[in-house]
Amino acid sequence: MTHTPTPDQDVTVDAAADTHAPDAPTGALGSTPSMESESYTHGHHESVLRSHRWRTAENSAGFLLPHLRPNHAILDVGCGPATVTVDLARHVPGGTVIGVDASAAVLDSARELAAGSGLSNVSFQQANAYELPFADDTFDVVFAHQLLQHLSDPLAALREMKRVAKPGGLVAVRDADYAAMTWYPESAGLTEWNELYHEVTHAYGYQADAGRRLLAWVQEAGFDPAGIVPSAGVWCYSTPADRAWWGGLWAERCIASNFAVQAKESALADDVALEQLAQEWLRWAEEPAGWFAVLNGEVLARV
């Protein structure tokens, strides 16, 4: 299944952010992230949130939608600015959806979006993915999109999701796989960016290639193999507008997001190198035949 974005939409995470200073990069030296699950590699720079706001239930949770029922209670772990969360609420008009995220500032944005949607069955709480503030057997569906790749202990998070899911309920997870990303034309600069991204996430204890590991992680977390359904989905950026949007986002991330902070903190890149990578993204975006695909691993696991 291929999902192509609409770049002119007001275009997350999905995971944690520094809560003592809403705009400070998560994991920056001197931060005190009391509610964080982890030090989120992307952070919540506007270039990151702009891509997260593009996400919908259809392009990010399509593998889950056929399994939803109108009265389901859903938990979205690492909801970010909540475009997917709010969309899920539309699919369960007689149910409830709760989005949790470690970033108080991003949750403010999520609440604003929900208030403008006219929906009354969606709400938000600040929470740590390892310590969800809910009783056992609470939700029909527990969903996490692009979260596990940013956690040093994805198995612990999966077990926590399993704990709060009802018997017979579903845990649904989806994550990108950076080594499986592919593009055209060939670009030494984008290859260098991909290698640096792997080095940075490894330095902080995260798995950039989470997508291919989701099935194994879910099995290791104790789910019954008979109730596990793995799949994959693709985002593709290939039109001139798509390329300008996607390339521009990553050009900004290379110099202004928490990825840049962590690359420098871990002594893997300096400002000059990061600026060069940003320029490589802009060059790719201008290629008339430019094409970029993001492979996402997906797993549905019955509790």
Tab-separated table of C-alpha atoms in Angstrom:
chain	number	residue	atom	x	y	z
A	1	MET	CA	0.000	0.000	0.000
A	2	THR	CA	1.440	3.380	-1.000
A	3	HIS	CA	0.457	6.615	0.690
A	4	THR	CA	1.408	9.888	-0.997
A	5	PRO	CA	1.171	13.108	1.021
A	6	THR	CA	-0.694	16.273	0.258
A	7	PRO	CA	2.057	18.806	0.945
A	8	ASP	CA	-0.156	21.865	1.098
A	9	GLN	CA	-1.939	20.565	4.192
A	10	ASP	CA	-0.958	22.133	7.508
A	11	VAL	CA	1.395	19.459	8.116
A	12	THR	CA	4.227	13.451	14.388
A	13	VAL	CA	5.091	11.637	17.561
A	14	ASP	CA	4.985	10.303	18.473
A	15	ALA	CA	7.285	10.210	21.554
A	16	ALA	CA	8.834	12.308	24.269
A	17	ALA	CA	9.992	15.903	24.634
A	18	ASP	CA	11.593	18.092	27.263
A	19	THR	CA	8.867	19.380	29.572
A	20	HIS	CA	10.761	21.919	31.678
A	21	ALA	CA	11.172	24.191	28.627
A	22	PRO	CA	8.621	23.465	25.894
A	23	ASP	CA	10.826	24.548	23.005
A	24	ALA	CA	14.095	23.127	24.299
A	25	PRO	CA	15.441	20.129	22.398
A	26	THR	CA	14.769	16.882	24.217
A	27	GLY	CA	17.975	15.399	25.493
A	28	ALA	CA	19.950	18.620	25.243
A	29	LEU	CA	22.713	18.935	27.796
A	30	GLY	CA	21.314	20.255	31.058
A	31	SER	CA	17.719	19.230	30.334
A	32	THR	CA	15.535	17.819	33.107
A	33	PRO	CA	12.938	15.743	31.260
A	34	SER	CA	10.886	14.519	34.237
A	35	MET	CA	8.101	12.993	32.169
A	36	GLU	CA	10.130	11.694	29.252
A	37	SER	CA	10.237	8.054	28.312
A	38	GLU	CA	13.442	8.764	26.427
A	39	SER	CA	15.449	11.524	24.748
A	40	TYR	CA	13.447	11.846	21.520
A	41	THR	CA	15.833	12.046	18.553
A	42	HIS	CA	13.702	14.366	16.430
A	43	GLY	CA	12.477	16.603	19.243
A	44	HIS	CA	9.515	18.875	18.589
A	45	HIS	CA	10.964	21.488	16.272
A	46	GLU	CA	8.365	22.923	13.886
A	47	SER	CA	9.948	21.013	10.988
A	48	VAL	CA	9.173	17.785	12.857
A	49	LEU	CA	5.650	18.748	13.888
A	50	ARG	CA	4.885	19.866	10.357
A	51	SER	CA	5.454	16.339	9.097
A	52	HIS	CA	3.577	14.817	12.037
A	53	ARG	CA	0.525	16.982	11.327
A	54	TRP	CA	0.317	15.493	7.828
A	55	ARG	CA	-0.381	12.069	9.324
A	56	THR	CA	-3.937	10.744	9.341
A	57	ALA	CA	-5.576	7.519	10.443
A	58	GLU	CA	-5.788	6.525	6.791
A	59	ASN	CA	-2.112	7.041	5.912
A	60	SER	CA	-0.673	5.985	9.267
A	61	ALA	CA	-3.110	3.466	10.783
A	62	GLY	CA	-4.738	1.906	7.738
A	63	PHE	CA	-3.756	-1.571	8.934
A	64	LEU	CA	-5.786	-0.993	12.117
A	65	LEU	CA	-8.930	0.695	10.798
A	66	PRO	CA	-10.780	-2.457	9.606
A	67	HIS	CA	-10.588	-3.832	13.145
A	68	LEU	CA	-12.162	-0.846	14.910
A	69	ARG	CA	-15.688	-0.959	16.277
A	70	PRO	CA	-17.872	2.103	16.993
A	71	ASN	CA	-17.741	1.595	20.785
A	72	HIS	CA	-14.045	0.851	21.134
A	73	ALA	CA	-11.882	2.477	23.805
A	74	ILE	CA	-8.529	3.388	22.228
A	75	LEU	CA	-5.229	4.539	23.722
A	76	ASP	CA	-2.760	6.314	21.408
A	77	VAL	CA	0.705	6.153	22.986
A	78	GLY	CA	3.038	8.930	21.850
A	79	CYS	CA	0.226	10.808	20.157
A	80	GLY	CA	2.175	13.966	19.296
A	81	PRO	CA	0.005	16.773	17.855
A	82	ALA	CA	-2.812	14.209	17.530
A	83	THR	CA	-3.934	14.339	13.929
A	84	VAL	CA	-4.089	10.533	13.944
A	85	THR	CA	-5.653	10.478	17.412
A	86	VAL	CA	-8.482	12.788	16.409
A	87	ASP	CA	-9.045	10.792	13.232
A	88	LEU	CA	-9.306	7.595	15.275
A	89	ALA	CA	-11.974	9.267	17.425
A	90	ARG	CA	-14.049	9.796	14.281
A	91	HIS	CA	-13.926	6.043	13.655
A	92	VAL	CA	-15.302	5.200	17.126
A	93	PRO	CA	-18.207	7.655	17.571
A	94	GLY	CA	-19.648	5.639	20.441
A	95	GLY	CA	-16.286	4.969	22.051
A	96	THR	CA	-13.421	6.981	23.520
A	97	VAL	CA	-9.871	7.823	22.512
A	98	ILE	CA	-7.134	8.953	24.894
A	99	GLY	CA	-3.849	10.278	23.550
A	100	VAL	CA	-0.769	10.298	25.771
A	101	ASP	CA	2.555	11.965	25.148
A	102	ALA	CA	5.496	13.046	27.269
A	103	SER	CA	5.484	16.605	25.917
A	104	ALA	CA	3.164	19.039	27.672
A	105	ALA	CA	3.623	21.624	24.907
A	106	VAL	CA	2.667	19.179	22.155
A	107	LEU	CA	-0.371	18.070	24.150
A	108	ASP	CA	-1.530	21.696	24.226
A	109	SER	CA	-1.477	21.612	20.428
A	110	ALA	CA	-3.329	18.285	20.477
A	111	ARG	CA	-6.075	19.682	22.705
A	112	GLU	CA	-6.450	22.703	20.441
A	113	LEU	CA	-6.888	20.437	17.415
A	114	ALA	CA	-9.427	18.283	19.247
A	115	ALA	CA	-11.397	21.328	20.385
A	116	GLY	CA	-11.673	22.526	16.806
A	117	SER	CA	-12.817	19.119	15.585
A	118	GLY	CA	-16.134	19.223	17.406
A	119	LEU	CA	-15.483	15.758	18.850
A	120	SER	CA	-16.268	15.049	22.493
A	121	ASN	CA	-14.839	11.512	22.704
A	122	VAL	CA	-11.129	12.362	22.623
A	123	SER	CA	-8.904	13.544	25.493
A	124	PHE	CA	-5.214	13.767	26.370
A	125	GLN	CA	-2.873	13.090	29.283
A	126	GLN	CA	0.837	13.543	29.829
A	127	ALA	CA	2.420	10.169	30.434
A	128	ASN	CA	5.560	8.064	30.204
A	129	ALA	CA	5.313	5.129	27.775
A	130	TYR	CA	6.912	2.845	30.355
A	131	GLU	CA	4.441	3.768	33.109
A	132	LEU	CA	1.008	4.285	31.580
A	133	PRO	CA	-1.393	5.757	34.180
A	134	PHE	CA	-4.193	3.268	33.530
A	135	ALA	CA	-5.470	0.119	35.168
A	136	ASP	CA	-4.960	-3.319	33.694
A	137	ASP	CA	-7.419	-4.390	30.970
A	138	THR	CA	-8.686	-0.861	30.178
A	139	PHE	CA	-8.556	-0.460	26.376
A	140	ASP	CA	-9.892	-2.365	23.388
A	141	VAL	CA	-7.036	-1.018	21.273
A	142	VAL	CA	-3.605	0.338	22.210
A	143	PHE	CA	-1.887	2.062	19.295
A	144	ALA	CA	1.656	3.422	18.918
A	145	HIS	CA	2.908	5.048	15.718
A	146	GLN	CA	6.622	5.776	15.191
A	147	LEU	CA	7.274	5.379	18.909
A	148	LEU	CA	9.254	2.188	19.515
A	149	GLN	CA	12.197	3.317	17.370
A	150	HIS	CA	12.773	6.108	19.895
A	151	LEU	CA	12.827	3.900	23.009
A	152	SER	CA	15.850	2.117	24.451
A	153	ASP	CA	13.587	-0.647	25.815
A	154	PRO	CA	10.802	-1.254	23.281
A	155	LEU	CA	9.950	-4.583	24.901
A	156	ALA	CA	9.127	-2.871	28.191
A	157	ALA	CA	6.855	-0.430	26.377
A	158	LEU	CA	5.117	-3.258	24.525
A	159	ARG	CA	4.537	-5.142	27.762
A	160	GLU	CA	3.049	-1.995	29.274
A	161	MET	CA	0.748	-1.597	26.274
A	162	LYS	CA	-0.265	-5.242	26.653
A	163	ARG	CA	-1.012	-4.675	30.347
A	164	VAL	CA	-3.534	-1.919	29.724
A	165	ALA	CA	-5.221	-3.705	26.804
A	166	LYS	CA	-8.309	-5.807	27.494
A	167	PRO	CA	-8.176	-9.581	27.011
A	168	GLY	CA	-9.036	-10.109	23.368
A	169	GLY	CA	-8.046	-6.528	22.559
A	170	LEU	CA	-5.399	-5.342	20.122
A	171	VAL	CA	-1.993	-3.732	20.402
A	172	ALA	CA	-1.141	-2.076	17.073
A	173	VAL	CA	2.336	-0.691	16.355
A	174	ARG	CA	3.908	0.898	13.283
A	175	ASP	CA	7.479	2.124	12.806
A	176	ALA	CA	9.711	3.227	9.962
A	177	ASP	CA	12.868	1.373	8.964
A	178	TYR	CA	15.683	3.759	8.053
A	179	ALA	CA	17.961	1.194	6.415
A	180	ALA	CA	15.058	0.240	4.138
A	181	MET	CA	14.466	3.808	2.987
A	182	THR	CA	15.349	4.264	-0.658
A	183	TRP	CA	15.658	7.169	-3.045
A	184	TYR	CA	16.561	8.246	-6.547
A	185	PRO	CA	18.779	9.616	-7.985
A	186	GLU	CA	21.675	8.172	-6.069
A	187	SER	CA	23.014	10.714	-3.608
A	188	ALA	CA	26.190	10.409	-1.587
A	189	GLY	CA	24.803	13.171	0.626
A	190	LEU	CA	21.584	11.316	1.484
A	191	THR	CA	23.591	8.149	2.074
A	192	GLU	CA	25.761	10.122	4.503
A	193	TRP	CA	22.626	11.494	6.188
A	194	ASN	CA	21.209	7.986	6.594
A	195	GLU	CA	24.479	6.707	8.035
A	196	LEU	CA	24.671	9.642	10.453
A	197	TYR	CA	21.081	9.076	11.562
A	198	HIS	CA	21.937	5.460	12.393
A	199	GLU	CA	25.065	6.547	14.287
A	200	VAL	CA	23.166	9.149	16.331
A	201	THR	CA	20.324	6.834	17.296
A	202	HIS	CA	22.824	4.087	18.164
A	203	ALA	CA	24.755	6.515	20.367
A	204	TYR	CA	21.571	7.235	22.317
A	205	GLY	CA	20.533	3.585	22.526
A	206	TYR	CA	17.688	3.513	19.978
A	207	GLN	CA	16.944	1.349	16.948
A	208	ALA	CA	16.516	3.259	13.697
A	209	ASP	CA	15.563	0.059	11.869
A	210	ALA	CA	12.624	-0.701	14.136
A	211	GLY	CA	10.209	-1.515	11.320
A	212	ARG	CA	11.774	-4.870	10.499
A	213	ARG	CA	12.033	-5.765	14.181
A	214	LEU	CA	8.433	-5.155	15.257
A	215	LEU	CA	7.346	-8.752	14.702
A	216	ALA	CA	10.267	-10.075	16.746
A	217	TRP	CA	9.733	-7.508	19.507
A	218	VAL	CA	6.037	-8.310	19.821
A	219	GLN	CA	6.858	-12.001	20.067
A	220	GLU	CA	9.541	-11.352	22.688
A	221	ALA	CA	7.123	-9.168	24.670
A	222	GLY	CA	4.941	-12.206	25.292
A	223	PHE	CA	2.111	-11.952	22.780
A	224	ASP	CA	0.621	-15.199	21.505
A	225	PRO	CA	2.096	-15.861	18.033
A	226	ALA	CA	-1.319	-17.123	16.887
A	227	GLY	CA	-2.747	-13.639	17.397
A	228	ILE	CA	-0.009	-11.666	15.622
A	229	VAL	CA	-0.512	-10.230	12.126
A	230	PRO	CA	2.535	-8.493	10.572
A	231	SER	CA	2.388	-6.245	7.514
A	232	ALA	CA	4.071	-3.232	5.928
A	233	GLY	CA	3.087	0.137	4.500
A	234	VAL	CA	4.876	2.759	2.409
A	235	TRP	CA	4.975	6.531	2.237
A	236	CYS	CA	6.210	7.816	-1.111
A	237	TYR	CA	7.391	11.333	-1.988
A	238	SER	CA	7.770	11.800	-5.719
A	239	THR	CA	5.864	14.786	-7.121
A	240	PRO	CA	7.562	18.202	-7.239
A	241	ALA	CA	5.395	19.391	-4.325
A	242	ASP	CA	6.093	16.208	-2.338
A	243	ARG	CA	9.823	16.562	-2.865
A	244	ALA	CA	9.860	20.225	-1.874
A	245	TRP	CA	7.906	19.406	1.285
A	246	TRP	CA	9.874	16.312	2.348
A	247	GLY	CA	13.285	17.638	1.354
A	248	GLY	CA	12.598	20.960	3.039
A	249	LEU	CA	11.553	19.247	6.248
A	250	TRP	CA	14.722	17.213	6.455
A	251	ALA	CA	16.904	20.139	5.496
A	252	GLU	CA	15.505	21.967	8.533
A	253	ARG	CA	15.836	18.925	10.771
A	254	CYS	CA	19.506	18.571	9.865
A	255	ILE	CA	20.318	22.001	11.263
A	256	ALA	CA	17.560	22.935	13.728
A	257	SER	CA	15.905	19.859	15.273
A	258	ASN	CA	16.988	17.697	18.170
A	259	PHE	CA	18.664	15.383	15.654
A	260	ALA	CA	21.191	18.172	15.072
A	261	VAL	CA	21.621	18.683	18.821
A	262	GLN	CA	22.297	15.002	19.425
A	263	ALA	CA	24.623	14.701	16.426
A	264	LYS	CA	26.759	17.478	17.886
A	265	GLU	CA	26.485	16.323	21.514
A	266	SER	CA	27.706	12.871	20.509
A	267	ALA	CA	30.558	14.417	18.462
A	268	LEU	CA	29.342	12.711	15.294
A	269	ALA	CA	28.880	15.912	13.276
A	270	ASP	CA	29.472	19.633	13.512
A	271	ASP	CA	27.507	22.608	12.212
A	272	VAL	CA	29.366	22.613	8.912
A	273	ALA	CA	28.666	18.945	8.236
A	274	LEU	CA	25.006	19.323	9.161
A	275	GLU	CA	24.618	22.351	6.901
A	276	GLN	CA	26.114	20.336	4.058
A	277	LEU	CA	23.569	17.566	4.643
A	278	ALA	CA	20.774	20.131	4.622
A	279	GLN	CA	21.970	21.365	1.242
A	280	GLU	CA	22.047	17.787	-0.064
A	281	TRP	CA	18.375	17.405	0.884
A	282	LEU	CA	17.504	20.606	-0.963
A	283	ARG	CA	19.433	19.459	-4.032
A	284	TRP	CA	17.554	16.156	-4.030
A	285	ALA	CA	14.236	18.006	-3.725
A	286	GLU	CA	15.026	19.906	-6.937
A	287	GLU	CA	15.669	16.753	-8.978
A	288	PRO	CA	12.910	16.381	-11.617
A	289	ALA	CA	13.080	12.580	-11.253
A	290	GLY	CA	13.524	12.623	-7.478
A	291	TRP	CA	11.770	9.807	-5.578
A	292	PHE	CA	11.881	8.784	-1.912
A	293	ALA	CA	10.125	5.879	-0.178
A	294	VAL	CA	9.760	5.160	3.548
A	295	LEU	CA	9.029	1.555	4.464
A	296	ASN	CA	7.000	1.113	7.672
A	297	GLY	CA	6.711	-2.171	9.550
A	298	GLU	CA	3.272	-2.856	11.072
A	299	VAL	CA	2.028	-5.400	13.591
A	300	LEU	CA	-1.383	-6.180	15.039
A	301	ALA	CA	-1.139	-8.290	18.190
A	302	ARG	CA	-4.148	-9.816	19.914
A	303	VAL	CA	-3.967	-9.785	23.710
